[in-house]
Every structure is written in structure tokens, then in C-alpha cells.
Amino acid sequence: MEWKRKIKERLTPARDIGVYAAYSREGWNDEVLVGAPESEPEHQIEAMLKDAEVKEAEPERAGEEGEEVQATEKKKEAVEKPMARVTDADIAGDMKSLNRNLTRTLHLVVKVETGGWKFPTSDLVGKESLHTVCLGSRILS
Amino acid sequence: MNTWVVGNVPIGHHNLDHPQPMFNKAKRFTELGTKTFFMRARIMAGQANLKGNKLGLTDFMWLASDEIKRAVSPTYWNGVRNMLPER
């Protein structure tokens, strides 16, 4: 029922082409114009959030009998908008921050005495295992 | 720095032969080269702190793989590149 109501408004399941009816007279007009807001990822994220919001109000409707709840009593529980993917550290270019470049895996690289950059390395002393050396000298210091 | 070493098995190794066999005074034998084994660890909280480290490290950076390529020497990068994850 929720789907039927949404599809009436949007006429299409896709969120990036605006209002498009495939079998109507305007079926030929299926391409998004250059620079249209629909193609922006922000617009699509907001459309998805809007759909998510109304979905949470749905179980409250079932309790009411014979009332038209559609426009009047919609308690929209706001869904949290996801945080931006580009953080302050990204813009500042702070190489030491772990908040930078959230989409990639960051590795720790250290500057050695000779001036080059390498992953932290240390020698094995005596009967140490590789596993314990990692936890001990280099990483915790 | 709260870290966790993933497993006991290294993710790769790197051989480096010394140009001339070196005599290691501390251990009293002749070294032909170094074998470095790389272990994968995940950081869960905290930040790297180089204060009072015994390895003579001066600076650190957290880099994605393409940035590592630019910072590190070409031979080192060649040996290390296949151990790193795709993204």
C-alpha cells in the first residue's frame, strides 16, 4: 500500500529521473537535462531519506480505524541524514588525521632515520614471534 | 593507540640483500641481508604517538595506497603494493 501511494506521486521507481510516466503521452521525454537537480547525488539522498521517513510512520496508521490519515496525522519521525563523506581533515589536507579520506583504507607510514618513508619495522629479538613484536615495541610506542 | 593484529600469519615478505655481507657485532655473525615480514594490524582507537620510540622514527602519516606510492621509494613500493587492499 505504501508502494502504491509512492508510485502515484513519482510514477517511476527510479529517483534520478524525476517524474516520468513510461506509457503516457510524455513517454518520449525520458532523458534528464544537463544540469538538472535530479542527477545530483544530494537530491537522490534526500529523496531516499524522504521515503525512509514516511515508512516509519506507517505502523502507527494501522491502529486507526476508518480515518483518512494521509494528510492530517502523519507523524514524521525524522531519519538522521548521513554525515558528509568529505570531512574537515580532507579539506585541510591533514596527513596525520584518521578522519581523512574516509572511503579509502589508510596505512601508517613512518619516517626512518635515513629520511625515507616506510611501514614501521623492528628487528626480532631472541625468541619473539612476529605477532608479539607487532604488539610490543613499534606500535605501542 | 588501540590496535589488534589480524592473525599470526604475515601478509607478505620482502627480501633485501646487503651489497656486501655485513658483520653484526651484537649477534656475532655475518649478515647477508634482511627478510622483512609484514603483519596486518587494525587500529580501533587512538592515534600514533612517536614519543620515546626506540626505532629512531621522526614523523608519521596516515596514507591511502596511491599516496604511499608517491611517498615511498620505488623498489619498496614494488615489494609492498600487492599486500595492500584495493581501496
Coordinates of N, CA and C in Angstrom, one line a residue:
Chain A
M1 N 0.8 -1.2 0.0 CA 0.0 0.0 0.0 C 0.9 1.3 0.0
E2 N 1.9 1.2 0.8 CA 2.9 2.2 0.8 C 3.5 2.5 -0.5
W3 N 3.9 1.4 -1.2 CA 4.5 1.5 -2.5 C 3.5 2.1 -3.5
K4 N 2.3 1.7 -3.5 CA 1.3 2.2 -4.4 C 1.1 3.7 -4.3
R5 N 1.1 4.2 -3.0 CA 1.0 5.6 -2.8 C 2.2 6.4 -3.3
K6 N 3.4 5.8 -3.1 CA 4.6 6.5 -3.6 C 4.6 6.5 -5.1
I7 N 4.3 5.4 -5.7 CA 4.4 5.3 -7.1 C 3.4 6.3 -7.8
K8 N 2.3 6.6 -7.2 CA 1.4 7.5 -7.7 C 2.0 8.9 -7.8
E9 N 2.8 9.2 -6.8 CA 3.4 10.6 -6.9 C 4.6 10.6 -7.9
R10 N 5.4 9.5 -7.8 CA 6.6 9.6 -8.6 C 6.4 9.0 -10.0
L11 N 5.5 8.2 -10.2 CA 5.2 7.5 -11.5 C 6.3 6.6 -12.0
T12 N 7.4 6.5 -11.3 CA 8.5 5.7 -11.6 C 9.3 5.3 -10.4
P13 N 9.9 4.1 -10.3 CA 10.6 3.7 -9.1 C 12.0 4.4 -9.0
A14 N 12.5 4.9 -10.1 CA 13.8 5.5 -10.1 C 13.7 6.9 -9.4
R15 N 14.8 7.3 -8.8 CA 14.8 8.5 -8.1 C 15.6 9.6 -8.8
D16 N 16.3 9.2 -9.9 CA 17.2 10.2 -10.5 C 16.7 10.7 -11.8
I17 N 15.4 10.4 -12.2 CA 14.9 11.0 -13.5 C 13.7 11.8 -13.3
G18 N 13.3 12.1 -12.0 CA 12.2 13.0 -11.8 C 10.9 12.2 -12.0
V19 N 9.8 13.0 -12.4 CA 8.5 12.4 -12.6 C 8.5 11.9 -14.0
Y20 N 8.4 10.6 -14.2 CA 8.4 10.1 -15.6 C 7.4 8.9 -15.7
A21 N 6.5 9.1 -16.7 CA 5.5 8.0 -16.9 C 5.8 7.4 -18.2
A22 N 6.1 6.1 -18.2 CA 6.6 5.4 -19.4 C 5.5 5.3 -20.5
Y23 N 4.3 5.1 -20.1 CA 3.2 4.8 -21.0 C 2.3 5.9 -21.3
S24 N 2.7 7.1 -20.8 CA 1.8 8.2 -21.1 C 2.2 8.9 -22.4
R25 N 1.6 10.1 -22.6 CA 1.9 10.8 -23.8 C 3.3 11.4 -23.8
E26 N 3.8 11.6 -22.5 CA 5.1 12.1 -22.3 C 6.2 11.1 -22.2
G27 N 5.9 9.9 -22.7 CA 6.9 8.8 -22.6 C 8.2 9.0 -23.4
W28 N 8.1 9.8 -24.4 CA 9.3 10.1 -25.2 C 10.3 10.9 -24.4
N29 N 9.8 11.7 -23.4 CA 10.7 12.6 -22.7 C 11.4 11.9 -21.5
D30 N 12.3 11.0 -21.8 CA 12.8 10.2 -20.7 C 14.2 10.6 -20.3
E31 N 14.8 11.6 -20.9 CA 16.2 11.9 -20.6 C 16.2 13.1 -19.7
V32 N 17.1 13.0 -18.7 CA 17.3 14.1 -17.7 C 18.1 15.2 -18.5
L33 N 17.8 16.4 -18.3 CA 18.5 17.5 -18.9 C 19.8 17.8 -18.2
V34 N 20.8 18.3 -19.0 CA 22.1 18.6 -18.4 C 22.0 19.6 -17.3
G35 N 22.5 19.3 -16.2 CA 22.5 20.3 -15.1 C 21.2 20.2 -14.3
A36 N 20.4 19.2 -14.5 CA 19.1 19.1 -13.7 C 19.4 18.7 -12.3
P37 N 18.7 19.2 -11.3 CA 19.0 18.8 -10.0 C 18.8 17.3 -9.7
E38 N 18.0 16.6 -10.5 CA 17.8 15.2 -10.2 C 19.0 14.3 -10.3
S39 N 19.9 14.7 -11.1 CA 21.1 13.9 -11.3 C 22.2 14.1 -10.2
E40 N 22.0 15.1 -9.3 CA 22.9 15.3 -8.2 C 22.7 14.2 -7.2
P41 N 23.8 13.7 -6.7 CA 23.6 12.6 -5.6 C 22.9 13.2 -4.4
E42 N 23.1 14.5 -4.1 CA 22.4 15.0 -2.9 C 20.9 14.9 -3.0
H43 N 20.4 15.2 -4.2 CA 18.9 15.1 -4.5 C 18.4 13.7 -4.3
Q44 N 19.2 12.8 -4.7 CA 18.8 11.4 -4.6 C 18.8 10.9 -3.2
I45 N 19.8 11.4 -2.4 CA 19.9 11.0 -1.0 C 18.7 11.6 -0.3
E46 N 18.4 12.8 -0.6 CA 17.2 13.4 0.1 C 15.9 12.7 -0.3
A47 N 15.8 12.2 -1.5 CA 14.6 11.5 -1.9 C 14.5 10.2 -1.1
M48 N 15.7 9.5 -1.0 CA 15.7 8.3 -0.2 C 15.3 8.5 1.2
L49 N 15.8 9.6 1.8 CA 15.5 9.9 3.2 C 14.1 10.2 3.4
K50 N 13.5 10.9 2.4 CA 12.1 11.2 2.5 C 11.2 9.9 2.5
D51 N 11.6 9.0 1.7 CA 10.9 7.7 1.6 C 11.1 7.0 2.9
A52 N 12.3 7.0 3.5 CA 12.5 6.3 4.7 C 11.7 6.9 5.9
E53 N 11.6 8.3 5.9 CA 10.8 8.9 7.0 C 9.4 8.4 7.0
V54 N 8.7 8.4 5.9 CA 7.3 8.1 5.9 C 7.1 6.7 6.3
K55 N 8.0 5.8 5.9 CA 7.9 4.4 6.2 C 7.8 4.2 7.7
E56 N 8.5 5.0 8.6 CA 8.4 4.8 10.0 C 7.1 5.2 10.6
A57 N 6.4 6.1 9.9 CA 5.1 6.5 10.4 C 4.0 5.5 10.1
E58 N 4.3 4.5 9.2 CA 3.3 3.6 8.7 C 2.6 2.7 9.8
P59 N 3.4 2.1 10.7 CA 2.8 1.2 11.7 C 1.8 2.0 12.6
E60 N 2.0 3.3 12.8 CA 1.0 4.0 13.6 C -0.3 4.2 13.0
R61 N -0.3 4.1 11.7 CA -1.6 4.3 10.9 C -2.5 3.1 11.1
A62 N -1.9 1.9 11.2 CA -2.7 0.7 11.2 C -3.7 0.7 12.4
G63 N -3.3 1.3 13.5 CA -4.2 1.3 14.7 C -5.5 2.1 14.5
E64 N -5.4 3.1 13.7 CA -6.6 4.0 13.5 C -7.6 3.3 12.5
E65 N -8.9 3.3 12.9 CA -9.9 2.6 12.1 C -10.7 3.7 11.3
G66 N -10.8 3.4 10.0 CA -11.6 4.2 9.1 C -11.3 5.7 9.1
E67 N -10.1 6.1 9.4 CA -9.8 7.5 9.3 C -8.8 7.8 8.2
E68 N -9.0 8.9 7.6 CA -8.0 9.2 6.5 C -6.8 9.9 7.1
V69 N -5.8 9.1 7.2 CA -4.6 9.6 7.9 C -3.7 10.3 7.0
Q70 N -3.9 10.2 5.7 CA -2.9 10.6 4.8 C -2.3 12.0 5.0
A71 N -3.1 13.0 4.9 CA -2.5 14.3 5.0 C -2.4 14.8 6.4
T72 N -3.4 14.4 7.3 CA -3.5 15.0 8.6 C -2.6 14.5 9.6
E73 N -2.6 13.3 10.0 CA -1.9 12.8 11.2 C -0.5 12.2 10.9
K74 N 0.2 12.6 9.9 CA 1.5 12.0 9.7 C 2.5 12.4 10.7
K75 N 2.9 11.5 11.6 CA 4.0 11.9 12.5 C 5.3 11.5 11.8
K76 N 5.9 12.5 11.3 CA 7.2 12.1 10.6 C 8.3 12.0 11.6
E77 N 8.8 10.8 11.8 CA 10.0 10.6 12.6 C 11.2 10.9 11.8
A78 N 11.9 11.9 12.1 CA 13.0 12.3 11.2 C 14.1 11.2 11.2
V79 N 14.4 10.8 10.0 CA 15.6 9.9 9.9 C 16.8 10.7 9.8
E80 N 17.8 10.3 10.5 CA 19.1 11.0 10.5 C 19.7 11.1 9.2
K81 N 20.1 12.3 8.7 CA 20.8 12.4 7.5 C 22.2 11.9 7.7
P82 N 22.7 11.0 6.8 CA 24.1 10.6 7.0 C 25.1 11.7 6.8
M83 N 26.2 11.6 7.6 CA 27.1 12.7 7.6 C 27.9 12.8 6.3
A84 N 28.5 14.0 6.0 CA 29.2 14.2 4.8 C 30.4 13.3 4.7
R85 N 30.7 12.9 3.5 CA 31.8 12.0 3.3 C 33.1 12.7 3.3
V86 N 33.1 14.0 3.0 CA 34.3 14.8 3.0 C 34.4 15.5 4.3
T87 N 35.4 15.2 5.1 CA 35.5 15.8 6.4 C 36.4 17.0 6.4
D88 N 36.5 17.6 7.6 CA 37.4 18.8 7.7 C 38.9 18.4 7.4
A89 N 39.3 17.3 7.8 CA 40.7 16.9 7.6 C 41.0 16.7 6.1
D90 N 40.0 16.3 5.4 CA 40.1 16.2 3.9 C 40.5 17.6 3.3
I91 N 39.7 18.6 3.7 CA 39.9 19.9 3.1 C 41.2 20.5 3.6
A92 N 41.5 20.3 4.8 CA 42.8 20.8 5.4 C 44.0 20.0 4.9
G93 N 43.8 18.8 4.5 CA 44.9 18.0 4.0 C 45.8 17.6 5.1
D94 N 45.2 17.3 6.3 CA 46.0 16.9 7.5 C 46.4 15.4 7.3
M95 N 47.6 15.1 7.1 CA 48.0 13.8 6.8 C 48.0 12.9 8.0
K96 N 48.0 13.5 9.2 CA 48.1 12.7 10.4 C 46.8 12.3 11.0
S97 N 45.7 12.8 10.4 CA 44.4 12.6 10.9 C 43.8 11.3 10.4
L98 N 43.1 10.6 11.2 CA 42.5 9.3 10.7 C 41.1 9.6 10.1
N99 N 40.7 10.9 10.2 CA 39.4 11.2 9.7 C 39.4 11.6 8.2
R100 N 40.6 11.5 7.7 CA 40.8 11.9 6.3 C 40.4 10.8 5.3
N101 N 39.9 11.1 4.1 CA 39.8 10.1 3.1 C 39.0 8.9 3.6
L102 N 37.8 9.1 4.0 CA 37.1 8.0 4.7 C 36.7 6.9 3.8
T103 N 36.7 7.1 2.5 CA 36.4 6.0 1.6 C 37.5 5.0 1.4
R104 N 38.8 5.4 1.8 CA 39.9 4.6 1.5 C 40.5 4.0 2.8
T105 N 41.3 2.9 2.6 CA 42.0 2.4 3.8 C 43.3 3.1 4.0
L106 N 43.5 3.6 5.2 CA 44.7 4.4 5.5 C 45.7 3.5 6.2
H107 N 47.0 3.7 5.8 CA 48.0 2.9 6.4 C 49.0 3.8 7.1
L108 N 49.6 3.3 8.1 CA 50.6 4.1 8.9 C 51.9 4.0 8.2
V109 N 52.5 5.2 7.9 CA 53.8 5.2 7.3 C 54.7 6.1 8.2
V110 N 55.9 5.6 8.5 CA 56.7 6.4 9.4 C 58.0 6.8 8.7
K111 N 58.6 7.9 9.2 CA 59.9 8.4 8.6 C 61.0 7.8 9.4
V112 N 61.9 7.1 8.7 CA 63.0 6.5 9.3 C 64.2 7.4 9.4
E113 N 65.2 7.0 10.2 CA 66.4 7.9 10.4 C 67.0 8.3 9.1
T114 N 67.1 7.4 8.2 CA 67.8 7.7 6.9 C 67.0 8.7 6.0
G115 N 65.8 9.0 6.5 CA 65.0 10.0 5.8 C 63.9 9.5 4.9
G116 N 63.9 8.2 4.7 CA 62.8 7.6 3.8 C 61.6 7.3 4.6
W117 N 60.5 7.0 3.8 CA 59.2 6.7 4.5 C 59.0 5.2 4.3
K118 N 58.7 4.5 5.4 CA 58.4 3.1 5.4 C 57.3 2.7 6.3
F119 N 56.9 1.5 6.3 CA 56.0 1.0 7.3 C 56.8 0.7 8.5
P120 N 56.2 0.9 9.8 CA 57.1 0.7 11.0 C 57.6 -0.8 11.0
T121 N 59.0 -0.8 11.2 CA 59.7 -2.1 11.2 C 60.5 -2.2 12.4
S122 N 60.7 -3.4 12.9 CA 61.7 -3.6 14.0 C 62.2 -5.0 13.9
D123 N 63.4 -5.2 14.5 CA 64.0 -6.5 14.5 C 63.4 -7.5 15.5
L124 N 63.5 -8.7 15.2 CA 63.1 -9.7 16.1 C 64.3 -10.0 17.1
V125 N 64.0 -10.0 18.4 CA 65.0 -10.2 19.4 C 64.8 -11.5 20.1
G126 N 65.7 -12.4 20.0 CA 65.6 -13.7 20.6 C 64.5 -14.5 20.1
K127 N 63.7 -15.0 20.9 CA 62.7 -16.0 20.5 C 61.3 -15.4 20.4
E128 N 61.3 -14.1 20.0 CA 60.0 -13.4 19.8 C 59.2 -14.0 18.6
S129 N 57.9 -14.0 18.6 CA 57.2 -14.3 17.4 C 56.7 -13.0 16.7
L130 N 56.4 -13.1 15.5 CA 56.0 -11.9 14.7 C 54.9 -11.2 15.3
H131 N 53.9 -12.0 15.8 CA 52.7 -11.5 16.4 C 53.0 -10.6 17.6
T132 N 53.9 -11.0 18.4 CA 54.1 -10.3 19.7 C 55.0 -9.1 19.4
V133 N 55.8 -9.1 18.5 CA 56.7 -8.0 18.1 C 55.8 -6.8 17.7
C134 N 54.8 -7.1 16.9 CA 53.9 -6.1 16.4 C 53.2 -5.4 17.6
L135 N 52.8 -6.1 18.6 CA 52.1 -5.5 19.7 C 53.0 -4.7 20.6
G136 N 54.3 -5.2 20.6 CA 55.2 -4.7 21.6 C 55.9 -3.4 21.3
S137 N 57.1 -3.5 20.7 CA 57.9 -2.3 20.6 C 57.4 -1.2 19.7
R138 N 57.1 -1.6 18.4 CA 56.9 -0.5 17.5 C 55.5 0.2 17.6
I139 N 54.5 -0.6 17.7 CA 53.2 0.1 17.6 C 52.8 0.8 18.9
L140 N 53.1 0.3 20.0 CA 52.6 0.9 21.2 C 53.4 2.2 21.6
S141 N 54.6 2.3 21.0 CA 55.4 3.5 21.4 C 54.9 4.7 20.8
Chain B
M1 N 47.0 4.1 21.6 CA 46.6 3.5 20.3 C 46.2 2.1 20.5
N2 N 44.9 1.9 20.3 CA 44.3 0.5 20.5 C 44.4 -0.2 19.2
T3 N 45.2 -1.2 19.1 CA 45.4 -2.0 17.9 C 45.1 -3.4 18.1
W4 N 44.9 -4.1 17.0 CA 44.7 -5.6 17.0 C 45.4 -6.2 15.8
V5 N 46.3 -7.1 16.1 CA 47.0 -7.8 15.0 C 46.1 -8.9 14.4
V6 N 45.9 -8.8 13.1 CA 45.0 -9.8 12.5 C 45.7 -11.1 12.2
G7 N 45.5 -12.1 13.1 CA 46.1 -13.4 12.8 C 47.6 -13.4 13.1
N8 N 48.1 -14.6 13.1 CA 49.6 -14.8 13.3 C 50.4 -14.9 12.1
V9 N 49.7 -14.9 10.9 CA 50.3 -15.2 9.7 C 50.7 -13.9 9.0
P10 N 51.9 -13.7 8.5 CA 52.2 -12.4 7.8 C 51.5 -12.3 6.5
I11 N 51.4 -11.1 6.0 CA 50.7 -10.9 4.7 C 51.6 -10.8 3.6
G12 N 52.9 -10.8 3.9 CA 53.9 -10.7 2.8 C 55.2 -10.6 3.3
H13 N 56.2 -10.8 2.5 CA 57.6 -10.6 3.0 C 58.4 -9.9 1.9
H14 N 59.5 -9.4 2.3 CA 60.4 -8.6 1.4 C 61.8 -9.0 1.7
N15 N 62.6 -9.4 0.7 CA 64.0 -9.7 0.9 C 64.9 -8.6 0.4
L16 N 65.8 -8.3 1.2 CA 66.8 -7.3 0.8 C 68.2 -7.8 1.1
D17 N 68.9 -8.0 0.0 CA 70.3 -8.4 0.2 C 71.2 -7.2 0.4
H18 N 72.1 -7.3 1.3 CA 73.1 -6.2 1.5 C 74.1 -6.3 0.4
P19 N 74.6 -5.1 -0.1 CA 75.5 -5.2 -1.2 C 76.8 -5.9 -0.9
Q20 N 77.2 -5.8 0.4 CA 78.3 -6.6 0.9 C 77.9 -7.3 2.2
P21 N 78.3 -8.5 2.4 CA 78.0 -9.1 3.7 C 78.5 -8.3 4.9
M22 N 77.6 -8.0 5.8 CA 77.9 -7.1 7.0 C 78.1 -8.0 8.2
F23 N 79.1 -7.6 9.0 CA 79.3 -8.3 10.3 C 78.5 -7.7 11.4
N24 N 77.6 -8.4 11.9 CA 76.7 -7.9 13.0 C 77.4 -8.2 14.3
K25 N 77.9 -7.1 15.0 CA 78.7 -7.3 16.2 C 77.9 -7.8 17.3
A26 N 76.7 -7.4 17.4 CA 75.9 -7.8 18.6 C 75.6 -9.3 18.6
K27 N 75.3 -9.8 17.4 CA 75.0 -11.2 17.3 C 76.1 -12.1 16.9
R28 N 77.2 -11.4 16.5 CA 78.5 -12.1 16.1 C 78.3 -13.1 15.0
F29 N 77.7 -12.6 13.9 CA 77.8 -13.4 12.7 C 77.7 -12.5 11.5
T30 N 77.9 -13.0 10.3 CA 77.9 -12.1 9.1 C 76.5 -12.1 8.5
E31 N 76.0 -10.9 8.4 CA 74.6 -10.8 7.8 C 74.7 -10.7 6.3
L32 N 73.9 -11.5 5.6 CA 73.9 -11.4 4.1 C 72.8 -10.4 3.7
G33 N 71.8 -10.2 4.5 CA 70.7 -9.4 4.1 C 69.6 -9.4 5.1
T34 N 68.4 -8.8 4.8 CA 67.3 -8.8 5.7 C 66.0 -9.3 5.1
K35 N 65.3 -10.1 5.9 CA 64.0 -10.6 5.4 C 63.0 -9.9 6.3
T36 N 62.1 -9.1 5.7 CA 61.1 -8.4 6.5 C 59.7 -9.0 6.2
F37 N 59.1 -9.4 7.3 CA 57.7 -10.0 7.2 C 56.7 -8.9 7.6
F38 N 55.7 -8.8 6.8 CA 54.7 -7.7 7.1 C 53.5 -8.4 7.8
M39 N 53.0 -7.7 8.9 CA 51.9 -8.2 9.6 C 50.8 -7.1 9.5
R40 N 49.6 -7.6 9.4 CA 48.4 -6.7 9.3 C 47.8 -6.4 10.7
A41 N 47.7 -5.2 11.0 CA 47.0 -4.8 12.3 C 46.0 -3.7 12.0
R42 N 44.9 -3.7 12.8 CA 43.9 -2.8 12.7 C 43.9 -1.8 13.9
I43 N 43.7 -0.6 13.6 CA 43.6 0.4 14.7 C 42.2 0.6 15.0
M44 N 41.9 0.5 16.3 CA 40.5 0.7 16.7 C 40.2 2.0 17.3
A45 N 41.2 2.5 18.0 CA 41.0 3.8 18.7 C 42.4 4.4 18.9
G46 N 42.4 5.7 19.1 CA 43.7 6.4 19.4 C 44.4 6.9 18.2
Q47 N 45.6 7.3 18.4 CA 46.4 7.9 17.4 C 47.9 7.5 17.6
A48 N 48.7 7.5 16.5 CA 50.1 7.1 16.6 C 50.8 8.1 17.4
N49 N 51.7 7.6 18.3 CA 52.5 8.5 19.2 C 53.9 8.1 19.1
L50 N 54.8 9.0 18.5 CA 56.2 8.6 18.3 C 57.1 9.1 19.5
K51 N 56.5 9.5 20.6 CA 57.3 10.0 21.7 C 58.1 8.8 22.3
G52 N 59.4 9.0 22.5 CA 60.2 7.9 23.1 C 60.2 6.6 22.4
N53 N 60.2 6.6 21.1 CA 60.2 5.3 20.4 C 61.7 4.9 20.2
K54 N 61.9 3.6 20.2 CA 63.3 3.1 20.2 C 63.8 2.9 18.8
L55 N 63.0 3.2 17.8 CA 63.4 2.9 16.5 C 63.9 4.1 15.7
G56 N 64.0 5.2 16.4 CA 64.5 6.4 15.8 C 63.6 7.0 14.7
L57 N 62.3 6.9 15.0 CA 61.3 7.4 14.0 C 61.0 8.9 14.3
T58 N 60.9 9.7 13.2 CA 60.8 11.1 13.4 C 59.4 11.6 13.1
D59 N 58.7 11.0 12.2 CA 57.4 11.5 11.8 C 56.5 10.4 11.3
F60 N 55.2 10.6 11.3 CA 54.3 9.6 10.8 C 53.2 10.2 9.9
M61 N 52.6 9.4 9.1 CA 51.5 9.9 8.3 C 50.5 8.7 8.1
W62 N 49.2 9.0 7.9 CA 48.3 8.0 7.5 C 47.9 8.2 6.1
L63 N 48.3 7.3 5.2 CA 48.2 7.5 3.8 C 47.4 6.4 3.1
A64 N 46.6 6.8 2.1 CA 46.0 5.8 1.2 C 47.0 5.2 0.2
S65 N 46.7 4.1 -0.4 CA 47.7 3.4 -1.2 C 48.3 4.3 -2.3
D66 N 47.6 5.1 -3.0 CA 48.2 5.9 -4.0 C 49.1 7.0 -3.5
E67 N 48.8 7.4 -2.2 CA 49.7 8.4 -1.6 C 51.0 7.7 -1.1
I68 N 50.8 6.5 -0.7 CA 52.0 5.7 -0.3 C 53.0 5.6 -1.4
K69 N 52.4 5.3 -2.6 CA 53.2 5.2 -3.8 C 54.1 6.4 -4.0
R70 N 53.5 7.6 -3.8 CA 54.3 8.8 -4.0 C 55.3 9.0 -2.9
A71 N 55.1 8.6 -1.7 CA 56.0 8.9 -0.6 C 57.1 7.9 -0.5
V72 N 56.9 6.7 -0.9 CA 57.9 5.7 -0.6 C 58.8 5.4 -1.8
S73 N 60.0 4.8 -1.6 CA 60.9 4.6 -2.7 C 60.3 3.6 -3.7
P74 N 60.7 3.6 -5.0 CA 60.1 2.8 -6.0 C 60.3 1.3 -5.7
T75 N 61.5 0.9 -5.3 CA 61.7 -0.5 -5.0 C 60.9 -1.0 -3.8
Y76 N 60.8 -0.2 -2.8 CA 59.9 -0.6 -1.7 C 58.5 -0.7 -2.1
W77 N 58.0 0.2 -2.9 CA 56.6 0.2 -3.3 C 56.3 -1.0 -4.1
N78 N 57.3 -1.4 -5.0 CA 57.1 -2.6 -5.8 C 56.9 -3.9 -4.9
G79 N 57.7 -3.9 -3.8 CA 57.6 -5.0 -3.0 C 56.3 -5.1 -2.1
V80 N 55.8 -3.9 -1.8 CA 54.7 -3.8 -0.9 C 53.3 -3.7 -1.5
R81 N 53.3 -3.2 -2.8 CA 52.0 -2.9 -3.4 C 50.9 -4.0 -3.4
N82 N 51.4 -5.2 -3.5 CA 50.4 -6.3 -3.6 C 49.8 -6.7 -2.3
M83 N 50.4 -6.2 -1.2 CA 49.9 -6.6 0.1 C 48.7 -5.7 0.5
L84 N 48.7 -4.5 -0.1 CA 47.7 -3.5 0.3 C 46.3 -3.9 -0.3
P85 N 45.3 -3.5 0.4 CA 43.9 -3.8 -0.1 C 43.6 -2.9 -1.3
E86 N 42.6 -3.2 -2.0 CA 42.2 -2.5 -3.3 C 42.0 -1.0 -3.0
R87 N 41.1 -0.8 -2.0 CA 40.7 0.6 -1.7 C 41.3 1.0 -0.3

